[in-house]
mmCIF file of C-alpha atoms and ligand atoms in Angstrom:
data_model
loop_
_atom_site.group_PDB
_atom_site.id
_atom_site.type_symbol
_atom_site.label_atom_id
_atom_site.label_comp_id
_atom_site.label_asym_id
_atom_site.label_seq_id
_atom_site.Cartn_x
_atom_site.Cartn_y
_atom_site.Cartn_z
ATOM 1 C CA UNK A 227 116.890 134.657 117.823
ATOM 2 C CA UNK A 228 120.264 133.677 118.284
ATOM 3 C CA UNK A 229 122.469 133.636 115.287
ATOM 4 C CA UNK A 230 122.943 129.707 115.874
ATOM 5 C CA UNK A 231 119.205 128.685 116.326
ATOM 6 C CA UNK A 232 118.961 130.872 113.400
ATOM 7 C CA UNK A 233 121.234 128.707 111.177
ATOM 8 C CA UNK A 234 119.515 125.167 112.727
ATOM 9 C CA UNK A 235 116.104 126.450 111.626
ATOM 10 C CA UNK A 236 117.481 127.162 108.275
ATOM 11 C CA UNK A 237 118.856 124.508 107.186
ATOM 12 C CA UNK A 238 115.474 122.443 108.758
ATOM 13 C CA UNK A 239 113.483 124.155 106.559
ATOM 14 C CA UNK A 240 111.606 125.645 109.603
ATOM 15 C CA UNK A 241 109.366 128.900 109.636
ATOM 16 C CA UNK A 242 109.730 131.305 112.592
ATOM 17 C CA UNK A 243 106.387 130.775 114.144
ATOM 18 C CA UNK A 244 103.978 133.797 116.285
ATOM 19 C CA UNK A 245 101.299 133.592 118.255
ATOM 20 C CA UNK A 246 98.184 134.682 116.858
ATOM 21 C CA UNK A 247 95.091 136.180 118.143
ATOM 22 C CA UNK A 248 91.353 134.936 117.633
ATOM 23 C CA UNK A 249 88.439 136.243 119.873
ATOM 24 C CA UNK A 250 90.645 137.745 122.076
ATOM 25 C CA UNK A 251 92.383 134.297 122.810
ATOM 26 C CA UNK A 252 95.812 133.814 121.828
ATOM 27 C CA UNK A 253 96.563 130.265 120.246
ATOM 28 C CA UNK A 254 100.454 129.300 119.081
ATOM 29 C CA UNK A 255 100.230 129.594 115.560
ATOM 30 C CA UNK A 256 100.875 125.843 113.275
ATOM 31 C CA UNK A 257 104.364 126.013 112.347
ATOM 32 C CA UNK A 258 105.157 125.976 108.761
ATOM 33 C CA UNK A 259 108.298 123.947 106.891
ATOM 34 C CA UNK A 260 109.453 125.261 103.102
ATOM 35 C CA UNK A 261 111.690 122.719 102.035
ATOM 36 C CA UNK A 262 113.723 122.242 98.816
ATOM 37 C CA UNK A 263 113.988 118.701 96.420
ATOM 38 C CA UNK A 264 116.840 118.633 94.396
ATOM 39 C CA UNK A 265 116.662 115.612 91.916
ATOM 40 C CA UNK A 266 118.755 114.373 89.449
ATOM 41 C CA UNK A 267 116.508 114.120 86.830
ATOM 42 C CA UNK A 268 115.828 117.337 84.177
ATOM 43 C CA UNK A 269 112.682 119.140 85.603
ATOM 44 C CA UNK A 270 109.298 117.213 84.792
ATOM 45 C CA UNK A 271 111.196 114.660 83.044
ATOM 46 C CA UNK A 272 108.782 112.187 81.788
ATOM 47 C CA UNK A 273 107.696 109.759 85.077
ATOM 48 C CA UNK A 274 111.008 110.166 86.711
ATOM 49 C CA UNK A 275 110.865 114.196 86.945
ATOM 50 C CA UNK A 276 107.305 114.248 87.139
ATOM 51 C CA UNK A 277 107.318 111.856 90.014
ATOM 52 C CA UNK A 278 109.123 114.298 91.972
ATOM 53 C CA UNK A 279 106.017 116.832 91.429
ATOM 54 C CA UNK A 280 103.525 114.357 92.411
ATOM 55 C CA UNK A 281 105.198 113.609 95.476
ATOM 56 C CA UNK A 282 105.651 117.237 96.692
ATOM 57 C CA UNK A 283 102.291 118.227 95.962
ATOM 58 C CA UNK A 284 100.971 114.899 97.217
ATOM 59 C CA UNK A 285 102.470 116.492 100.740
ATOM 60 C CA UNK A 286 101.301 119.921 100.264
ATOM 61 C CA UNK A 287 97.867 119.033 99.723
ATOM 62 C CA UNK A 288 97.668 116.170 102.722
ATOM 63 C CA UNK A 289 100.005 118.508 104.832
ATOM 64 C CA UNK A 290 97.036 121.419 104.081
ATOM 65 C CA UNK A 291 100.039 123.451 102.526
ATOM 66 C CA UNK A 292 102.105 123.296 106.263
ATOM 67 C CA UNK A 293 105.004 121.578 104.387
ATOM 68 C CA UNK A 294 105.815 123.557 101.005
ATOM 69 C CA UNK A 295 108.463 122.063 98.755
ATOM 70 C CA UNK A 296 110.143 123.662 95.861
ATOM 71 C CA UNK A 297 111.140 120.958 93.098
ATOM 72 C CA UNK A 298 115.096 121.615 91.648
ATOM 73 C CA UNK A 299 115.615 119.759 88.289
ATOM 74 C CA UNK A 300 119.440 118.884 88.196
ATOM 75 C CA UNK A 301 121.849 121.364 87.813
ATOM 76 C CA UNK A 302 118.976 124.261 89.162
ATOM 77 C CA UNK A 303 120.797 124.283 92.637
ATOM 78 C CA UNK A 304 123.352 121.484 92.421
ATOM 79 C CA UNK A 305 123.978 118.981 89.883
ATOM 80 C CA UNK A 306 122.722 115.733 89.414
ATOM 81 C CA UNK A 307 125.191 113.886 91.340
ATOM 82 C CA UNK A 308 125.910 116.366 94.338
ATOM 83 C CA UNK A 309 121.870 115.621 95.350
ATOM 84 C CA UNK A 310 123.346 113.463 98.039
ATOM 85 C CA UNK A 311 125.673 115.418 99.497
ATOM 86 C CA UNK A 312 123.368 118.859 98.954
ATOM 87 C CA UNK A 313 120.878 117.237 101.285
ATOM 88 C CA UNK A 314 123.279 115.401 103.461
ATOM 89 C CA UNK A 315 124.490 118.593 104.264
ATOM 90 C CA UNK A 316 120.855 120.408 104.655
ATOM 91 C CA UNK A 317 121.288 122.746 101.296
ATOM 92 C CA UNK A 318 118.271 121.120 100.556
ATOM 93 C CA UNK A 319 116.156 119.060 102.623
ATOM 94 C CA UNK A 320 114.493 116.415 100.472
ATOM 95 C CA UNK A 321 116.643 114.647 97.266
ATOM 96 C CA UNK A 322 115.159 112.646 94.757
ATOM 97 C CA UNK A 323 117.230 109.826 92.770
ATOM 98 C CA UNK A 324 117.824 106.698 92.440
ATOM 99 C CA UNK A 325 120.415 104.481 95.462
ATOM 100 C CA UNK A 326 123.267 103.481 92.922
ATOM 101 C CA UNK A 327 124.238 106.786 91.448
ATOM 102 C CA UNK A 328 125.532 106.732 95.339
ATOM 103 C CA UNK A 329 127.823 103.874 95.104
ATOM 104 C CA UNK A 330 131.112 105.945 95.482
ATOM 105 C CA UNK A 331 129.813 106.553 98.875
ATOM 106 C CA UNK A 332 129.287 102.529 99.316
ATOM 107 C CA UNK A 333 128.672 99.829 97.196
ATOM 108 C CA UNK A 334 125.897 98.502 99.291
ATOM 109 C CA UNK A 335 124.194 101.688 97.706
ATOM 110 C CA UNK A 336 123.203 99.085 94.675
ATOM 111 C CA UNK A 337 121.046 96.619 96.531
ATOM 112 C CA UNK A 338 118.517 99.376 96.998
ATOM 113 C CA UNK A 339 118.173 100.445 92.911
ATOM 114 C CA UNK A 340 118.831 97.911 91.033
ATOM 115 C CA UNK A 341 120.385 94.367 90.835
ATOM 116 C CA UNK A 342 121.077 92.329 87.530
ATOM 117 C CA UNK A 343 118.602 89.259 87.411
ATOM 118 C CA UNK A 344 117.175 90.703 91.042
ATOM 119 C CA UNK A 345 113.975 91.014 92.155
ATOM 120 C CA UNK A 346 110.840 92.522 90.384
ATOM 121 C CA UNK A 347 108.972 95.216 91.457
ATOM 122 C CA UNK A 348 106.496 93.275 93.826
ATOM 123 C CA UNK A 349 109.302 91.315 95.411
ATOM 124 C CA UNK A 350 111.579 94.346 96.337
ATOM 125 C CA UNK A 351 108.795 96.198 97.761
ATOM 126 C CA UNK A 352 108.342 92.885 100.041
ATOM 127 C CA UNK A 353 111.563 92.896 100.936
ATOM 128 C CA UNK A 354 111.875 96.629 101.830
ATOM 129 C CA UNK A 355 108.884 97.250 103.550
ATOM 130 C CA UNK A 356 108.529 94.109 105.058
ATOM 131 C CA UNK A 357 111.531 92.200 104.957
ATOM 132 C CA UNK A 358 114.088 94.004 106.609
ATOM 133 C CA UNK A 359 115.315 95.862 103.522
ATOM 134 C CA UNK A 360 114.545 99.219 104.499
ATOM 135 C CA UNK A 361 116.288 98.914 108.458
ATOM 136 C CA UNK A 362 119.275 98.198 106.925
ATOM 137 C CA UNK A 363 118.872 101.193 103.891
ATOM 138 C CA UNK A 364 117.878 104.135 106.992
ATOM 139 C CA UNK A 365 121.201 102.595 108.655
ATOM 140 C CA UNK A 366 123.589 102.745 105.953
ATOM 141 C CA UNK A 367 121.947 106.464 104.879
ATOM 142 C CA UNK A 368 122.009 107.372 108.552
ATOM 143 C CA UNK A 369 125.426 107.706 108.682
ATOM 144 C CA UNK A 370 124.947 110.523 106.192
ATOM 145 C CA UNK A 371 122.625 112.378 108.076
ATOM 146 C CA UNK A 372 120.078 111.069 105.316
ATOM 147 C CA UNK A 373 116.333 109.094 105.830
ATOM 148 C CA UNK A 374 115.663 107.145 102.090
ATOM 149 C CA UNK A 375 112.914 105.314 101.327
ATOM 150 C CA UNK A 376 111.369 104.099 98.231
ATOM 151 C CA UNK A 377 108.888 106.631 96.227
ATOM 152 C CA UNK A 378 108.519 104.592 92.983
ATOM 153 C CA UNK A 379 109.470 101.994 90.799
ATOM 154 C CA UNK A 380 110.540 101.501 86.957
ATOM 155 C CA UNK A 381 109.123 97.789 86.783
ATOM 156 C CA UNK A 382 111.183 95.483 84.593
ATOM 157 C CA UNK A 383 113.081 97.159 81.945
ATOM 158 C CA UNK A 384 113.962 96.783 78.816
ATOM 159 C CA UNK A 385 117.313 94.926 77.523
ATOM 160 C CA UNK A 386 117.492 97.757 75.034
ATOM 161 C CA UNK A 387 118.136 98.924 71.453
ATOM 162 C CA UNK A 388 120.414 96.933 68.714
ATOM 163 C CA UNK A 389 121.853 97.962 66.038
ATOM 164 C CA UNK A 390 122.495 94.189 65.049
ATOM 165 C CA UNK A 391 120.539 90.735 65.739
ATOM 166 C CA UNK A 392 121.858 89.420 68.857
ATOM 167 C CA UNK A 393 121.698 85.462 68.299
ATOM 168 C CA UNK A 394 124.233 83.694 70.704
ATOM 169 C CA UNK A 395 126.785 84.823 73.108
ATOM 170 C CA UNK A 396 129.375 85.593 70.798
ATOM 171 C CA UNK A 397 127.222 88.354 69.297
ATOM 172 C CA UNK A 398 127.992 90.031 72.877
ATOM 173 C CA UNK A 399 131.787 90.159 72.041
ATOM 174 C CA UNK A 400 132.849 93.399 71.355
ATOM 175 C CA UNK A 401 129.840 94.615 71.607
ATOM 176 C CA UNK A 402 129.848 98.726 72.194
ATOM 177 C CA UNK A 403 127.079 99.183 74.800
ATOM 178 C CA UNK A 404 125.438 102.076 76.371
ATOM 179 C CA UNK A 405 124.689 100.674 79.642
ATOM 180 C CA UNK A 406 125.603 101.847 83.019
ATOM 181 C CA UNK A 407 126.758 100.440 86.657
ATOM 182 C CA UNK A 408 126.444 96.632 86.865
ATOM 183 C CA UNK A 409 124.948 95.491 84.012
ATOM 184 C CA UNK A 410 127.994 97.292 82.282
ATOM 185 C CA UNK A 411 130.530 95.595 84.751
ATOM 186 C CA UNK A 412 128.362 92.052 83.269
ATOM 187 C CA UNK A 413 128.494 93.069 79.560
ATOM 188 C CA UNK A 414 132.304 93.828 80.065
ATOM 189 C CA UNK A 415 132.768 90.212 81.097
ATOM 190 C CA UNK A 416 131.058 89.006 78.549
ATOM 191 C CA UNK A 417 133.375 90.209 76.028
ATOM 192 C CA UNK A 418 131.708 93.603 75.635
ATOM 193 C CA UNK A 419 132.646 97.420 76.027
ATOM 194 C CA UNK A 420 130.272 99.235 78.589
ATOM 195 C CA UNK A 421 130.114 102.989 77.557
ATOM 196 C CA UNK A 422 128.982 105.074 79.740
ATOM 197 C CA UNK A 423 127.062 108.416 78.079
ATOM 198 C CA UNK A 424 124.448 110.890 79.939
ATOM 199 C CA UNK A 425 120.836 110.514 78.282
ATOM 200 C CA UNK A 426 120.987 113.319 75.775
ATOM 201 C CA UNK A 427 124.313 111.704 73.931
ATOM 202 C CA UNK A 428 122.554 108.665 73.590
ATOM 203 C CA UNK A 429 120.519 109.081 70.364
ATOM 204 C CA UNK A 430 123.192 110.568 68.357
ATOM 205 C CA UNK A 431 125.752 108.073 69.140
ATOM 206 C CA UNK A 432 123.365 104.948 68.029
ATOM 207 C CA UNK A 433 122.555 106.729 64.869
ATOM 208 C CA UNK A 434 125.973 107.650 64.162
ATOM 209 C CA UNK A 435 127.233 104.135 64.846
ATOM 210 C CA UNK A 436 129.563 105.093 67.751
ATOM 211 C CA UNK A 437 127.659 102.823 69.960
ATOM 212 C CA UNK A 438 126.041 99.378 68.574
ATOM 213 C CA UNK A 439 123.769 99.344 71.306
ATOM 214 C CA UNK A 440 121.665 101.188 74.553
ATOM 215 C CA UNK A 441 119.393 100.475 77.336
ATOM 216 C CA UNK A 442 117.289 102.981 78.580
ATOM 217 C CA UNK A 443 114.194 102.433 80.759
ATOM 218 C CA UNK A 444 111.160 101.045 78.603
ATOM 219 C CA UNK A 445 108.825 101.900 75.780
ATOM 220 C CA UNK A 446 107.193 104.981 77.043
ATOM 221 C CA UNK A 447 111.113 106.532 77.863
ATOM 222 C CA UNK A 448 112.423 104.962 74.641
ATOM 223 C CA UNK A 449 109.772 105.988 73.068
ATOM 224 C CA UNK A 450 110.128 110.039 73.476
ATOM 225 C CA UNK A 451 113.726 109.556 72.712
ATOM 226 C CA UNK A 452 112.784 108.386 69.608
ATOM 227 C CA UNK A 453 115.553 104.984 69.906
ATOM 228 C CA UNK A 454 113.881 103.366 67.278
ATOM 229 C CA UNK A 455 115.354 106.270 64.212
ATOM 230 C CA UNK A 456 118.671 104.828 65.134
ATOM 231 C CA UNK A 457 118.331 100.340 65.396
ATOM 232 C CA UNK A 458 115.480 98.515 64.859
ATOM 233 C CA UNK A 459 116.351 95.230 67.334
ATOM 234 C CA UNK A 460 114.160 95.967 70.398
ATOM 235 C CA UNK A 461 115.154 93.160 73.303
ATOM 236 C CA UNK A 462 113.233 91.947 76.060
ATOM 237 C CA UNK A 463 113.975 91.356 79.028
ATOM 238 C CA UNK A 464 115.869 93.674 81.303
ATOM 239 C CA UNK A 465 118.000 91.409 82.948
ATOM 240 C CA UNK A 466 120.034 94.173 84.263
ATOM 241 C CA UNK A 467 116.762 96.460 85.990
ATOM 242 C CA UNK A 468 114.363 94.252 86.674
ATOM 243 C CA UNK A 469 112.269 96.375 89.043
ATOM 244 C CA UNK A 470 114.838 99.417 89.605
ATOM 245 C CA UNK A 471 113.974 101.583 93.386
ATOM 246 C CA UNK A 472 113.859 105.281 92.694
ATOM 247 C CA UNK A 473 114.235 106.784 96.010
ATOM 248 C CA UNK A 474 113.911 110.074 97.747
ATOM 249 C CA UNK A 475 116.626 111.035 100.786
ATOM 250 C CA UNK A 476 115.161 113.241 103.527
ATOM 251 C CA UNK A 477 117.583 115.655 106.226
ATOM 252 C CA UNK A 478 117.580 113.750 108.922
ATOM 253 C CA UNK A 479 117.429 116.978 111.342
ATOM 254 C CA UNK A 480 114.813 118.793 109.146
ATOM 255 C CA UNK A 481 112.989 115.469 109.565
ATOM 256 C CA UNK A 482 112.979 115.172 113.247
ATOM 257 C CA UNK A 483 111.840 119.292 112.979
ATOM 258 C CA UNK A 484 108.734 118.336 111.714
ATOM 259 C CA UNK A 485 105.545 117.400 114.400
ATOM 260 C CA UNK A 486 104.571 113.667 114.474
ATOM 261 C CA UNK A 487 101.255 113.982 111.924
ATOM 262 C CA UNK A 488 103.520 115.975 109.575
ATOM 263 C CA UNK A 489 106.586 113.188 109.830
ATOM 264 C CA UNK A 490 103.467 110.372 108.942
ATOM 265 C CA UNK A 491 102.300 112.503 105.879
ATOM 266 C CA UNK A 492 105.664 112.825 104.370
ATOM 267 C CA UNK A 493 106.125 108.804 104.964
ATOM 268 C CA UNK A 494 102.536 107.870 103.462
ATOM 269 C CA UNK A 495 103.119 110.402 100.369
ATOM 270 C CA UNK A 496 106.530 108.706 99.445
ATOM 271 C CA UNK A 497 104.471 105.054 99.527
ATOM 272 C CA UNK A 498 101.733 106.553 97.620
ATOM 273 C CA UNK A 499 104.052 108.174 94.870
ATOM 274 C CA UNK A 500 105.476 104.329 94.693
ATOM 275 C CA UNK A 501 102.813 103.327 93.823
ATOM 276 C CA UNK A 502 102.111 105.769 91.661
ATOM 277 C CA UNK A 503 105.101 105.121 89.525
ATOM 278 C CA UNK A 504 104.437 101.737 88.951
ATOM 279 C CA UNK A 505 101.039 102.322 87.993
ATOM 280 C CA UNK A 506 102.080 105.092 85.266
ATOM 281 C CA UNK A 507 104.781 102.894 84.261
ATOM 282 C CA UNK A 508 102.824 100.236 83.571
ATOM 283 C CA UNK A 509 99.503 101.806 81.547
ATOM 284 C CA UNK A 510 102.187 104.070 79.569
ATOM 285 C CA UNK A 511 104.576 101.618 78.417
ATOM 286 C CA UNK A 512 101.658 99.425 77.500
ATOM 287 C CA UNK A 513 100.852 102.155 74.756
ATOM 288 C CA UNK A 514 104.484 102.839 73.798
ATOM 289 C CA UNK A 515 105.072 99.104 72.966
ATOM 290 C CA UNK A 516 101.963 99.208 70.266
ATOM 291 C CA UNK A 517 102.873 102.772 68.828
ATOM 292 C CA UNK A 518 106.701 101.191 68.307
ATOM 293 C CA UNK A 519 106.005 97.840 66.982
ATOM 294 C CA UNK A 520 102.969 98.885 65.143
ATOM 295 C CA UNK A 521 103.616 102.033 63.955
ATOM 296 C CA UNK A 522 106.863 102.819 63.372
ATOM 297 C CA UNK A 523 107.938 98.868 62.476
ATOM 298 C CA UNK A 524 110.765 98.044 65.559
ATOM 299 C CA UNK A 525 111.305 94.321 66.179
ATOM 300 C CA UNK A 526 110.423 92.962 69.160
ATOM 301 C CA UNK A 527 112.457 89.915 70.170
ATOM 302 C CA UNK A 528 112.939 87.965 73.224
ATOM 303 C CA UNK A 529 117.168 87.857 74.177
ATOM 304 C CA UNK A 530 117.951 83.986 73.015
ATOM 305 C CA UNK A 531 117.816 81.606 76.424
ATOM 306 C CA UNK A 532 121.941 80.879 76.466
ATOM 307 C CA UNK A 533 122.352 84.520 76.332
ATOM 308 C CA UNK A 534 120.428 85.447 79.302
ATOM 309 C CA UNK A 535 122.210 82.096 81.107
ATOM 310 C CA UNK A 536 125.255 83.350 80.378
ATOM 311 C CA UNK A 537 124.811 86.592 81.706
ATOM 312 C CA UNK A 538 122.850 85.165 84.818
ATOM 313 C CA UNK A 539 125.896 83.080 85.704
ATOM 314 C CA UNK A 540 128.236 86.388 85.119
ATOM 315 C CA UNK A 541 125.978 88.631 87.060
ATOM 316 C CA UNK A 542 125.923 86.562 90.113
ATOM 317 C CA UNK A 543 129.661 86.797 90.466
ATOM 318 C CA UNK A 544 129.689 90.686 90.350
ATOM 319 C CA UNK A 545 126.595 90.907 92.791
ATOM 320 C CA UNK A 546 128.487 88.218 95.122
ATOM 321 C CA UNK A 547 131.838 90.601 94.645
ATOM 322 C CA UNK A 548 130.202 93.887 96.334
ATOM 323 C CA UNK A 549 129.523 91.299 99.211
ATOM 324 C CA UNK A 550 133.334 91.316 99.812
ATOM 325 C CA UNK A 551 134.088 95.002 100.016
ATOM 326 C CA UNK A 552 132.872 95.621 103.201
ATOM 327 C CA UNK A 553 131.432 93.797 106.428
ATOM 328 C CA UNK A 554 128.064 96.765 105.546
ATOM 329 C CA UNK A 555 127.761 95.249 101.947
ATOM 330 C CA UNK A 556 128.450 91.756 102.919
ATOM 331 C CA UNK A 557 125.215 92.627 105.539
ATOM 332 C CA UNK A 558 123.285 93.853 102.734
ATOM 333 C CA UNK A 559 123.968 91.274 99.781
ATOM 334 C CA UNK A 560 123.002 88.238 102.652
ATOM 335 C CA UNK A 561 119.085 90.214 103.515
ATOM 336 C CA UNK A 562 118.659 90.954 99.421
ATOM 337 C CA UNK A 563 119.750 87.763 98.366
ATOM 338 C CA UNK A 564 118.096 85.429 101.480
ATOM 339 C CA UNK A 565 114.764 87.355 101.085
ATOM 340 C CA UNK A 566 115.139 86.906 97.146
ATOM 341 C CA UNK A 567 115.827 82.997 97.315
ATOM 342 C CA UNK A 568 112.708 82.279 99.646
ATOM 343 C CA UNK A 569 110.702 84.605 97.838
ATOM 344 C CA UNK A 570 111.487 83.594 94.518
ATOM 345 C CA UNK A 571 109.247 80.257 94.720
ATOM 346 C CA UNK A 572 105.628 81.830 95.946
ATOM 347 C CA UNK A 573 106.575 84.276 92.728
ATOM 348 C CA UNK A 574 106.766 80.805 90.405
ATOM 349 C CA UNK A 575 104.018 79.373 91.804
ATOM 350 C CA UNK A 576 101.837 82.791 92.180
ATOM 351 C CA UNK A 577 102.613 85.725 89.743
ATOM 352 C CA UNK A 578 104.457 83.510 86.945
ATOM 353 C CA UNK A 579 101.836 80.279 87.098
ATOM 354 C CA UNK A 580 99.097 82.654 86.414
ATOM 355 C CA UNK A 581 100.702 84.520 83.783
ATOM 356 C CA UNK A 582 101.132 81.134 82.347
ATOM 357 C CA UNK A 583 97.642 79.599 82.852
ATOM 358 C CA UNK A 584 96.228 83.008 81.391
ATOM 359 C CA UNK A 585 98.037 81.978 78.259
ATOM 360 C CA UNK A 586 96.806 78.684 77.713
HETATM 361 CA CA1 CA B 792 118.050 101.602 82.512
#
């Protein structure tokens, strides 16, 4: 082989293949792809980690074990945040994140993880599977070599953990805040002081007071972390990740390397382990919610109305401002935002009405 087909079918992830031999009759043998995942998660972190070993063994079992892929937890081969550029470059040929850890690359990186008083779950998948959405993600990850799609889904968040009641807007002010990217940029303008902090700082600055407040993800993450030793205010909702995309970025090239039926399987897997993640999500922060509030006593309490106006009304200004960094961004914000507007009433009248009448 030479040295530079060598190299190609490296960094593809592609098996030199042989002929083999049955009854005398020689048949080309199925070729076989090993492939790396580098996340940016710890390995088998809970959902988020352990989403990435679904997925891979989701492929490996469909795939009959022709596509093998080795799981990295961050830092393993590259760290967290070099995922993108690790499989950009074909280190590895499968990443596994979330789109707005990307956002140095562009800021229209943000419509496809999370947007502050966004769409849900449901609605996002509408929009990127049948919207438009996910045209416009392959063609801004293109341009990195990169295929994303969607392979699961936090569902709404929570607002997070308080040290202190939080009764009108002015509790906000000065408000020291664990909470990254633009729900931060949000908080800031409302008087607050986003930290930012990676997740194992998190418990020991709320307990030592260094931060009056965090987000996190919901029950079942807060939960494990054990948030509720250090404040006892427990808000609802998460205005800031209402139904946050975690994605996986493929090699383009080690993509196209792959034979049509394989190229399908890896596709159906990743929309599988979406819904996968919704689904464990769901039942297992269900659970977490009764062990906190019954067991170990955390208050439960709905963020007062003029609070979550006021940071509506700030949050659409920063969303609107990544619309004016770039002609790609300004692209991006009109498809979310469009799609969210029109799809916002059937929600009201479908999803929200019944959650309603089910009260009554
Ligand atoms: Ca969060």
């Amino acid at each position: 082989m030479k040295r530079r087909d060598f190299i190609k079918k490296a960094s593809t992830g592609a098996l030199a293949t042989g002929a083999i031999t049955l009854g005398g009759k020689a048949f080309a043998a199925e070729p076989e792809f090993k492939w790396k995942m580098v996340t940016t998660w710890p390995k088998n972190f809970p959902v988020l980690g352990t989403n990435a070993n679904y997925l891979t063994k989701t492929i490996e079992q469909m795939s009959g074990g022709r596509i093998r892929i080795k799981v990295y937890g961050a830092k393993e081969l590259v760290p967290a945040f070099e995922a993108f550029d690790a499989v950009s470059r074909g280190t590895a040929q499968m990443g596994h994140g979330a789109a707005f850890y990307w956002k140095g690359k562009s800021e229209a990186t943000q419509f496809f993880a999370a947007i502050p008083f966004g769409m849900t779950a449901q609605e996002v998948n509408g929009w990127l599977y049948h919207g438009g959405g996910m045209t416009l993600w392959e063609e801004l990850y293109g341009r990195f070599n990169l295929i994303p799609t969607a392979i699961g889904n936090s569902g709404v968040q929570m607002a997070g953990w308080f040290r202190k009641e939080i009764n009108s807007v002015d509790d906000l002010k000065g408000l020291k805040m664990r909470i990254p990217g633009l729900g931060g940029e949000v908080l800031k303008r409302a008087g607050g002081t986003p930290v930012s902090l990676p997740g194992g700082e998190i418990f020991t600055s709320l307990q030592s007071g260094a931060i009056d407040a965090t987000e996190w993800v919901g029950p079942y993450n807060d939960l494990a972390f054990g948030l509720y030793k250090a404040a006892k205010n427990y808000y609802y909702p998460g205005w800031h990740e209402p139904g946050t995309v975690v994605e996986t970025f493929i090699n383009k090239s080690a993509f196209a390397a792959l034979p049509k039926d394989l190229q399908a399987i890896v596709k159906h897997a990743c929309k599988d382990a979406n819904m996968d993640m919704i689904s464990e999500f769901t039942a297992k922060n269900n659970t977490a919610l009764n062990t906190l509030v019954k067991k170990h006593g955390v208050k439960l309490k709905p963020l007062p109305d003029d609070v979550l106006k006021k940071l509506h009304a700030l949050s659409n200004k920063v969303v609107q401002e990544i619309a004016e960094k770039d002609a790609f961004s300004s692209k991006v914000y009109a498809s979310y935002s469009s799609y969210q507007k029109q799809v916002m009433p059937w929600s009201e009248v479908s999803e929200y009405a019944f959650m309603r009448a089910r009260k009554l």
